[in-house]
Coordinates of C-alpha atoms in Angstrom, one line a residue:
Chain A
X1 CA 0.8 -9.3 15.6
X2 CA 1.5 -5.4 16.3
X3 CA 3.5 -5.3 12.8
X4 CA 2.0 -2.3 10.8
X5 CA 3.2 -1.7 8.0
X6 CA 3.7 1.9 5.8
X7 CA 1.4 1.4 2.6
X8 CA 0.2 4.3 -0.3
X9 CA -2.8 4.4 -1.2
X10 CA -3.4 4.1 -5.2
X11 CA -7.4 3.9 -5.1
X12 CA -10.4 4.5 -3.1
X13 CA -13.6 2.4 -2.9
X14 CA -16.7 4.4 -1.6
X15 CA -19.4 2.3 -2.5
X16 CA -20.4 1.1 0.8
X17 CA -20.1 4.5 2.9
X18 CA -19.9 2.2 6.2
X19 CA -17.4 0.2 5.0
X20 CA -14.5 2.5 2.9
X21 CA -11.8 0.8 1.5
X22 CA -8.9 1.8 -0.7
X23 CA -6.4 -0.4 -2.7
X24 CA -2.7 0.5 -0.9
X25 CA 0.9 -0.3 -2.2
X26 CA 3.2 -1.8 0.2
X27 CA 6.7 -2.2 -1.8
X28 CA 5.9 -4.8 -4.3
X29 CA 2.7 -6.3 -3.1
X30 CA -0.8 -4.4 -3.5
X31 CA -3.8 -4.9 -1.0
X32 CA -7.3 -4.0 0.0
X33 CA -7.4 -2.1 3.1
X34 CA -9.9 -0.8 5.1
X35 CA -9.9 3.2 5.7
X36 CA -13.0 3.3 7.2
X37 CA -11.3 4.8 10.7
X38 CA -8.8 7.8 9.1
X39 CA -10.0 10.6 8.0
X40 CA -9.3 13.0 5.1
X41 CA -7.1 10.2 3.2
X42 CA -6.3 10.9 -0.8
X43 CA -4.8 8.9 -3.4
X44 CA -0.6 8.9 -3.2
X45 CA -1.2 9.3 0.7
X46 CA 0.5 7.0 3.3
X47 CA -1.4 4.9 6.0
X48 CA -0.2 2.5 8.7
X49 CA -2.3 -0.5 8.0
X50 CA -2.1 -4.0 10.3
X51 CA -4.7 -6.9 9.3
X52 CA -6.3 -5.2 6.7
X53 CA -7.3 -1.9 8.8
X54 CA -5.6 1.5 8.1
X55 CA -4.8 2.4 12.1
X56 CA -3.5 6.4 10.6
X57 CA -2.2 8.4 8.1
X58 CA 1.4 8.9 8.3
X59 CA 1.7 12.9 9.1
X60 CA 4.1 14.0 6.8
X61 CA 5.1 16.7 8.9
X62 CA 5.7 14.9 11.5
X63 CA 8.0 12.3 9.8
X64 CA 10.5 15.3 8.0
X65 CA 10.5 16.7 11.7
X66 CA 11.6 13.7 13.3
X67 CA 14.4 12.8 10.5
X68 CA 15.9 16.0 10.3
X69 CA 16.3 16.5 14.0
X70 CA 18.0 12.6 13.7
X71 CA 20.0 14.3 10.5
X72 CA 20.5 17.3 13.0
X73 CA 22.1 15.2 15.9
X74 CA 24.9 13.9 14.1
X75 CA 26.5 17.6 13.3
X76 CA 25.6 19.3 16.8
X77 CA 26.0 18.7 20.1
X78 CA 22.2 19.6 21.2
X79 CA 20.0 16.6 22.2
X80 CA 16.8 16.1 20.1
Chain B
X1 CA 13.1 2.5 -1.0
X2 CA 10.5 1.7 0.8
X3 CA 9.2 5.3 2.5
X4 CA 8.5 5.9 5.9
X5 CA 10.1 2.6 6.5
X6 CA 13.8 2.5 4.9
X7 CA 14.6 6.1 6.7
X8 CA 14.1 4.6 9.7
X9 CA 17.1 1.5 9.5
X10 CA 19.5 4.5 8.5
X11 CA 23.0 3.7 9.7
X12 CA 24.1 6.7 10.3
X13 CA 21.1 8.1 12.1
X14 CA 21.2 4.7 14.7
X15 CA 24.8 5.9 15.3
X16 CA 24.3 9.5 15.7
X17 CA 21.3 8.2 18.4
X18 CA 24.1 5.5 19.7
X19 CA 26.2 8.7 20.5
X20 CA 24.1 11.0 21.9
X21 CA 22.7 8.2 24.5
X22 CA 26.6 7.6 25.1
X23 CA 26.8 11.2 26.0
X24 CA 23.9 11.9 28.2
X25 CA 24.3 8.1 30.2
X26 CA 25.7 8.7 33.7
X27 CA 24.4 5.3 35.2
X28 CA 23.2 2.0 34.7
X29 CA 19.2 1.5 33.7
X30 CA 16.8 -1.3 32.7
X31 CA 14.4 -0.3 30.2
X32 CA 11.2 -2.9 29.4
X33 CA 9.7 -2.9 25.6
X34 CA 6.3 -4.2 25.4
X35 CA 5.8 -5.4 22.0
X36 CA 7.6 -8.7 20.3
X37 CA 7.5 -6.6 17.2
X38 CA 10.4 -4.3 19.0
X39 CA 11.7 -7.4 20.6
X40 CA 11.9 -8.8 17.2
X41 CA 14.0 -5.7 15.8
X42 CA 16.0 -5.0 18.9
X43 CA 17.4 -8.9 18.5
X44 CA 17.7 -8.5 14.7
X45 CA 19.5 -5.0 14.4
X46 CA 21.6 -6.0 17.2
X47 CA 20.9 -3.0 19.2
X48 CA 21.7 -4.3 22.7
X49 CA 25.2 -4.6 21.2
X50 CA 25.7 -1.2 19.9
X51 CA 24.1 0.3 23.1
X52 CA 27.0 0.7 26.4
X53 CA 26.8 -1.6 28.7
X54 CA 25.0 0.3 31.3
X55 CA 22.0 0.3 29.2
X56 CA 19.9 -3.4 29.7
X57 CA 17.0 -4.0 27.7
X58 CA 14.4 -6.3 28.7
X59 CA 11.4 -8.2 27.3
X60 CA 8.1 -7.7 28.5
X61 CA 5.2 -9.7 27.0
X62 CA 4.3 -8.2 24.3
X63 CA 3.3 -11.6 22.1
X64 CA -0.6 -11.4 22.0
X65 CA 0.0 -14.9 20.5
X66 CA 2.5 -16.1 23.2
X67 CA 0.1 -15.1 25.9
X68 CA -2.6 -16.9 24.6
X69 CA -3.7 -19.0 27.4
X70 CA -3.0 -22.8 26.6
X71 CA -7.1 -23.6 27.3
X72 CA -7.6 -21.1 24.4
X73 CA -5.4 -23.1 21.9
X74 CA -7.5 -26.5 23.3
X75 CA -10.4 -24.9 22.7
X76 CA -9.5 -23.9 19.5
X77 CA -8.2 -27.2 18.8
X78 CA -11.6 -28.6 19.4
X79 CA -13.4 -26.7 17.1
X80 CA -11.0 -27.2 14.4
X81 CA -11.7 -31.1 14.7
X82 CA -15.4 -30.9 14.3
X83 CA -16.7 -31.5 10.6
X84 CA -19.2 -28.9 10.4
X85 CA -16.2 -26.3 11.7
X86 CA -13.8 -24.0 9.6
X87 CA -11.2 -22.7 12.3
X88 CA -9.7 -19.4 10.8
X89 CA -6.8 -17.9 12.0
X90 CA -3.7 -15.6 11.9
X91 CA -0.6 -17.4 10.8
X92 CA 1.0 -17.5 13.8
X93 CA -1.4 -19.2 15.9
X94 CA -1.3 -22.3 14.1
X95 CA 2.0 -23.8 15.5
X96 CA 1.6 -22.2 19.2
X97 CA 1.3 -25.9 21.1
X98 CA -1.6 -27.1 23.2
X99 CA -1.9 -29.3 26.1
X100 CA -1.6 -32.3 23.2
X101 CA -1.4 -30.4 19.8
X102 CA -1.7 -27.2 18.1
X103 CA -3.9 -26.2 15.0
X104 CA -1.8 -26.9 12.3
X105 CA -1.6 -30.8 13.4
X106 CA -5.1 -30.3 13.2
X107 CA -5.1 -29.4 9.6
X108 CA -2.9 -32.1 8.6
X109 CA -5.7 -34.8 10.3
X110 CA -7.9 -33.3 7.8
X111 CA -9.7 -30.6 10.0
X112 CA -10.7 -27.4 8.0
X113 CA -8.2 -24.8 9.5
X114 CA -7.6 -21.6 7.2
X115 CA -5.1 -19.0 7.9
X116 CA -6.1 -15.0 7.2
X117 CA -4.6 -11.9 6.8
X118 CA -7.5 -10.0 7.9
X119 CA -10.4 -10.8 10.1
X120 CA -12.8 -8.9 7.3
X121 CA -11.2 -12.1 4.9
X122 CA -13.1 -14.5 8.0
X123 CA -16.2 -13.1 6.9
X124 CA -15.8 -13.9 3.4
X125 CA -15.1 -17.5 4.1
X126 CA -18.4 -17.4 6.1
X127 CA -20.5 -15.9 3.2
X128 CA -18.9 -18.9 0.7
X129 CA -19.2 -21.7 2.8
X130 CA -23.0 -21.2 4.4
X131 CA -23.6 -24.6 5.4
X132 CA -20.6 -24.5 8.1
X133 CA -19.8 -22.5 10.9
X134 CA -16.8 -20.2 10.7
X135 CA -15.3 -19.6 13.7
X136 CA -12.3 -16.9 13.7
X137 CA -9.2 -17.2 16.6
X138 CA -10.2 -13.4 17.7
X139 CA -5.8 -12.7 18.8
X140 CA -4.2 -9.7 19.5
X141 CA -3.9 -6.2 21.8
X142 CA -5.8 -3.2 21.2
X143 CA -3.9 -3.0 17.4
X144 CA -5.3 -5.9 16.5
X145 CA -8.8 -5.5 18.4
X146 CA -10.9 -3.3 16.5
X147 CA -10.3 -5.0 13.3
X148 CA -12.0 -8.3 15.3
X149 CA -15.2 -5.6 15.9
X150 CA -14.9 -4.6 12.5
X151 CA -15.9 -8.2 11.5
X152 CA -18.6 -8.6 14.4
X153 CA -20.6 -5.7 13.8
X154 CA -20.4 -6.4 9.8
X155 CA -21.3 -9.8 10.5
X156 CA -24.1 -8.4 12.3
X157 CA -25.1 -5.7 9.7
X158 CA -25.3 -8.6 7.1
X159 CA -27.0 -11.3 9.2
X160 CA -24.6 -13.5 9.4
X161 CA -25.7 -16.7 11.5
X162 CA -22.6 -18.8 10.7
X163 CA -19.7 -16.8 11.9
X164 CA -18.6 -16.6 15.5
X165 CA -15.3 -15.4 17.0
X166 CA -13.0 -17.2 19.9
X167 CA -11.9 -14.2 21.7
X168 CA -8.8 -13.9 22.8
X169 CA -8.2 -9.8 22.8
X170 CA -5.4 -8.6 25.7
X171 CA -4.9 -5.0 26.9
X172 CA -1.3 -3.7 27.5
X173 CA -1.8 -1.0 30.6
X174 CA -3.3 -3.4 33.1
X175 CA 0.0 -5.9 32.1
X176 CA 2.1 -3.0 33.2
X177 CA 0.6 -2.2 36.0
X178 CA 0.8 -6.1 36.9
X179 CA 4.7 -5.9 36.4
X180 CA 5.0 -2.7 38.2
X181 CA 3.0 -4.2 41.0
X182 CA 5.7 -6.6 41.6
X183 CA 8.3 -5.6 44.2
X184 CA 11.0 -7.3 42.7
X185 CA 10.7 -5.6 39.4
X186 CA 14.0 -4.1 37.9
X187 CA 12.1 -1.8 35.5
X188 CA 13.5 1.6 35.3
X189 CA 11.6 3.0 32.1
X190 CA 9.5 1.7 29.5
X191 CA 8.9 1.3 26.0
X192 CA 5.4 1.5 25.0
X193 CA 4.0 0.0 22.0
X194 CA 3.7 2.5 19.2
X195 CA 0.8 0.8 17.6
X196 CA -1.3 0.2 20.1
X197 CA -0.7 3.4 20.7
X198 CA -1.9 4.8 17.2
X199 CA -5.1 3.6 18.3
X200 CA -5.3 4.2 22.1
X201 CA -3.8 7.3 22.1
X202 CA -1.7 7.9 25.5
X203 CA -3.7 8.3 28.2
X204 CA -3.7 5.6 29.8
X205 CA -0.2 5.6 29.9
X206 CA 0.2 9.0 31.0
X207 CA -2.0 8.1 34.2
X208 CA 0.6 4.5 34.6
X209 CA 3.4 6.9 34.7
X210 CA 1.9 9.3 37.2
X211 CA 1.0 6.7 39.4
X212 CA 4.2 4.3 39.3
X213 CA 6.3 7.6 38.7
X214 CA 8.1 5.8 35.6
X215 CA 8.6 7.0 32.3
X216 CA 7.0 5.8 29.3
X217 CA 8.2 6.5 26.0
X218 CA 5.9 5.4 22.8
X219 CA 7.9 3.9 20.4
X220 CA 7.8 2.9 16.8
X221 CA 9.7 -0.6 15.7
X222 CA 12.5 0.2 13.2
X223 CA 15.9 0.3 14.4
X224 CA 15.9 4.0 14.4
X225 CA 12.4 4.4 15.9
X226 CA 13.5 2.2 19.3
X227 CA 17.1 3.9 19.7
X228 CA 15.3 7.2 19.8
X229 CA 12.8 5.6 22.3
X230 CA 15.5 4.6 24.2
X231 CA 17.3 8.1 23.8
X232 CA 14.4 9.9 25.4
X233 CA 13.5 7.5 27.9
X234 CA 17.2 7.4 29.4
X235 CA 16.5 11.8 28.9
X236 CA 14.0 11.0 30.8
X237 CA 15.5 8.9 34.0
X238 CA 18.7 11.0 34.0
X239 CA 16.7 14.2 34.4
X240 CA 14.5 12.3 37.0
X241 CA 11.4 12.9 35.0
X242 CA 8.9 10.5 35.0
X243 CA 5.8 11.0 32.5
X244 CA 5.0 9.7 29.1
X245 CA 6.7 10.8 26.0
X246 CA 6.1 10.0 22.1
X247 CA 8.7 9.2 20.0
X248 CA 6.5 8.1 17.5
X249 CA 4.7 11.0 16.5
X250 CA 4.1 10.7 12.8
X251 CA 1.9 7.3 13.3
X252 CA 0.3 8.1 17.3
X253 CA -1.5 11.3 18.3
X254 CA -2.1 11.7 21.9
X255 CA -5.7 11.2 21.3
X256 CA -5.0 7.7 19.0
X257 CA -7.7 6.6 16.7
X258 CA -11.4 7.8 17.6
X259 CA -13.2 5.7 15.2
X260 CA -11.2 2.8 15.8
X261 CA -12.0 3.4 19.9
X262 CA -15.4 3.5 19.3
X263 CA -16.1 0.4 17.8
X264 CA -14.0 -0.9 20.1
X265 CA -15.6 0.6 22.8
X266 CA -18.9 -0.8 21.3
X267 CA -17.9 -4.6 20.8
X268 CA -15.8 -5.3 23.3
X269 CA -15.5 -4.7 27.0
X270 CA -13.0 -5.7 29.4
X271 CA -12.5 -8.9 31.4
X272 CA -10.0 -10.7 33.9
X273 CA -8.2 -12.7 31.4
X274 CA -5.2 -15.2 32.1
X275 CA -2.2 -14.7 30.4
X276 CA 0.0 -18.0 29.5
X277 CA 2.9 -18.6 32.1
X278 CA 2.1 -15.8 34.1
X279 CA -1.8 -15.9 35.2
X280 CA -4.6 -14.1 35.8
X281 CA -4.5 -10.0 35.0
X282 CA -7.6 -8.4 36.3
X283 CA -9.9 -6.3 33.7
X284 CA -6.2 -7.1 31.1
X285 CA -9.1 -9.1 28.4
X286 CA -11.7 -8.1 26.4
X287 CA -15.2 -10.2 25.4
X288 CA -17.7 -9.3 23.6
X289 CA -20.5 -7.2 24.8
X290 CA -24.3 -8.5 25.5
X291 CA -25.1 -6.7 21.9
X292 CA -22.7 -8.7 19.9
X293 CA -23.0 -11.9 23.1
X294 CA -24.3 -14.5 19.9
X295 CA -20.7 -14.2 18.3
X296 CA -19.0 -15.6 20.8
X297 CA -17.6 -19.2 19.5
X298 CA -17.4 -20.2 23.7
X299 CA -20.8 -19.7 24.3
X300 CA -22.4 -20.8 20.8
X301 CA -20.3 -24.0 21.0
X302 CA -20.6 -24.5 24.9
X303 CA -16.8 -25.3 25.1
X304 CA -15.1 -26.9 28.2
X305 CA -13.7 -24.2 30.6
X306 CA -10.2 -26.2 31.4
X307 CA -7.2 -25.1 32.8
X308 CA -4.3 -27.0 31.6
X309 CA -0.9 -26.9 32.7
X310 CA 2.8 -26.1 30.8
X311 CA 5.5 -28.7 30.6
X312 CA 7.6 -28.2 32.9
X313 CA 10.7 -27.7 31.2
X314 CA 8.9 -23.9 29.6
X315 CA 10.0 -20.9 31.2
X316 CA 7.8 -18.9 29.5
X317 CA 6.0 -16.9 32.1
X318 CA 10.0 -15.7 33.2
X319 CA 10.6 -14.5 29.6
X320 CA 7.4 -12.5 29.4
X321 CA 7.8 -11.1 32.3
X322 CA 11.7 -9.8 31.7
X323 CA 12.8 -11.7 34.5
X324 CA 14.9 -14.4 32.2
X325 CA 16.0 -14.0 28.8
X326 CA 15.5 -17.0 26.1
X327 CA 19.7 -18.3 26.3
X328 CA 18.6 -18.6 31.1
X329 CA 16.3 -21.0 29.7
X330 CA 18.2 -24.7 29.7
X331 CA 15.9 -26.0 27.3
X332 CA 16.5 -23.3 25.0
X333 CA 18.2 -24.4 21.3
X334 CA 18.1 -28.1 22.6
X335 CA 14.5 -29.4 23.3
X336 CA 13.1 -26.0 22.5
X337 CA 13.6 -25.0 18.7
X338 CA 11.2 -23.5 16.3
X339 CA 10.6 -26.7 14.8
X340 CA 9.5 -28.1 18.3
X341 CA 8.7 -25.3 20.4
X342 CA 7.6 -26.4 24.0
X343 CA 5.9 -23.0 24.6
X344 CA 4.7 -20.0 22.6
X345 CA 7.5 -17.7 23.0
X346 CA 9.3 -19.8 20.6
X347 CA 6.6 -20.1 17.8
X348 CA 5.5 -16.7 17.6
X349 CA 7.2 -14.5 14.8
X350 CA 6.9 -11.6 17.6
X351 CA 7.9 -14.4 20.5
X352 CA 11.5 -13.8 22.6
X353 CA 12.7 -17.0 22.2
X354 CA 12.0 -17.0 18.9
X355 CA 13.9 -13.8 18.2
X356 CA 16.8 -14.9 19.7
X357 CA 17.2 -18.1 18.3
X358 CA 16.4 -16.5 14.9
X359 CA 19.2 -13.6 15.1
X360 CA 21.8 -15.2 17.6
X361 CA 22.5 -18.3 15.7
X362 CA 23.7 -15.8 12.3
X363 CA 26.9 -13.9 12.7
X364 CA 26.3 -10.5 12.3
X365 CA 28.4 -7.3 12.3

């Protein structure tokens, strides 16, 4: 029930301003998903979506910074 | 590859985590997750194994679906047998036993039960089928919560008269608080649920941790993501720091999900809510508030208020609450399989018994 899962969005849908949804790739499978809660999303970006709600954008930033320090740990002695 | 996913089950990054925990470890220490979806990945990457010894993981309950409390299931089961009814649901509930059946028996006697990805797909079945009442199984923590006021208010903006919602929405702080409250927990540290985090944000947690003077670490639900939540939570204990830290920063900000708050905020409030096998949580449910009252299926339908008791045999309020793990349980593997689960924790895809039936019974390297 708390799976989320990492999907990119290919399209957006603003014809109902209350309601905005975008159609997202996860892997093989395509779905509607509604981005009516993050802000500033754009085609090719990545969103965590559970039950057909986008809960975030993935922050890119965040994600490099967490894998290189992982990356990082295996060649130094220094704790993340 | 799948991105922001694949990076995550990276062998090599699980054992540079492995080693580095290995290094800093100077004692033992139990650490709680809160989310059958970390459950889930802990059994099925085998992590207690590749963790030392001194490092026990338990199992808190983190199964929205497990902790459904049995009247809910009746009640559902109820509504599912009445002609004029179409019960909608997540998967997963439709195998979680009642006091006599669960949902999917239901179905097979001919009662209209449908099964939904999303809540917003609950509305559509309302809008096609006009002359029935739709009633959707409202399950989940705070993830899955403001997707459930997603649907009520929509259903509300379009005048919907047919749709209603059996609410069944738990909250994870006031469940910790309830373990920590309890003298005789082992709990050293704890895992919090990185998607319920996303869209709560860490607050309350950071005011759990002050007050229990525990750490909390937010985690994601890879393999990767939950060794590096351990990593910082055992940081954490060795260094005698208690507080909250994120170890899932590129889906949860501190602040979590404003717009996903708010309609939360606006749909649902809290309520003492009983969890299944381990009772009543104060202010740990939510219902629906006097604006969006005429969606609720318990009130439109006037359902018996029961309270109905496990079989015996089910130790599932033990397992929720870390105090036993699925192989204590005697009935586990014999009487209780996923093909005949006695309780909830064995049907759920994000249930501990299920897990470990799942991943134990395959030899893995």
């Amino acid at each position: 029930m708390c799976l989320a899962v990492p999907g990119k969005i290919l399209s957006i849908d603003e014809s109902n301003p209350e309601l905005l949804m975008a159609r997202v790739q996860f892997g093989e499978a395509i779905r509607e998903i509604c981005i009516q809660w993050v802000e500033g999303v754009e085609i090719g970006d990545y969103i965590l979506a559970h039950v057909g709600t986008a809960l975030s954008k993935i922050d890119e930033a965040d994600a490099k910074f967490t894998l290189d320090a992982l990356r990082e740990m295996g060649t130094s002695e220094s704790d993340l | 590859m799948l991105k922001h996913l694949d990076e995550y089950r990276d062998k090599r990054l699980a054992e540079n985590l492995v080693r580095s925990i290995e290094s800093t470890l100077t004692r033992p220490w139990t650490i709680m997750e809160i989310c059958g979806g970390q459950t889930h990945s802990i059994m099925r990457y085998n992590l207690q194994e590749l963790l030392p010894n001194e490092i026990s993981l338990i199992h808190g309950p983190g199964c929205p679906v497990c902790v459904t409390p049995i009247e809910l299931i009746d009640q559902a089961v109820e509504l599912g047998r009445q002609t004029d009814v179409i019960l909608v649901s997540f998967g997963d509930m439709l195998r979680v036993p009642g006091s006599k059946e669960d949902l999917l028996s239901v179905k097979a006697q001919g009662g209209e039960v449908k099964m939904v990805y999303a809540p917003l797909d609950a509305l559509e079945i309302a809008e096609k089928n006009p002359e029935k009442e739709v009633v959707f199984f409202g399950v989940g923590f705070e993830t899955t919560a403001p997707a459930v006021a997603l649907a009520v208010k929509q259903a509300q903006i379009r005048g919907l008269e047919n749709f209603s919602v059996l609410v069944s929405h738990v909250l994870v702080p006031p469940a910790i608080k309830a373990l920590l409250e309890d003298k005789q927990n082992r709990i050293d540290g704890f895992l919090a649920a990185g998607h319920v985090c996303t869209i709560m944000g860490t607050a309350e947690y950071i005011s759990l941790a002050e007050s229990y003077q525990i750490p909390i670490v937010v985690t994601g639900f890879e393999p990767v993501d939950i060794l590096l939540g351990i990593q910082k939570c055992i940081i954490l204990l060795e260094q005698n720091h208690p507080g909250v830290e994120n170890a899932y920063p590129r889906s949860v900000k501190p602040e979590g999900n404003p717009a996903a708050k708010k309609i939360l905020k606006e749909v649902f409030t809290p309520v003492d809510r009983r969890w299944r096998g381990i009772g009543t949580i104060p202010q740990s449910g939510l219902k629906l508030t006097a604006a969006y009252q005429k969606f609720d299926a318990s009130a439109r339908f006037r359902l018996q208020h029961t309270t109905a008791e496990e079989p015996e045999l089910c130790l599932a309020g033990e397992i929720l609450t870390g105090r036993k793990k699925p192989p204590d349980c005697p009935a586990f593997g014999n009487q209780c399989k996923p093909d005949n689960p006695l309780g909830a924790p064995m049907v759920s895809s994000e249930g501990a018994c299920a897990a470990y039936y799942r991943y134990q019974k395959t030899d893995r390297s």
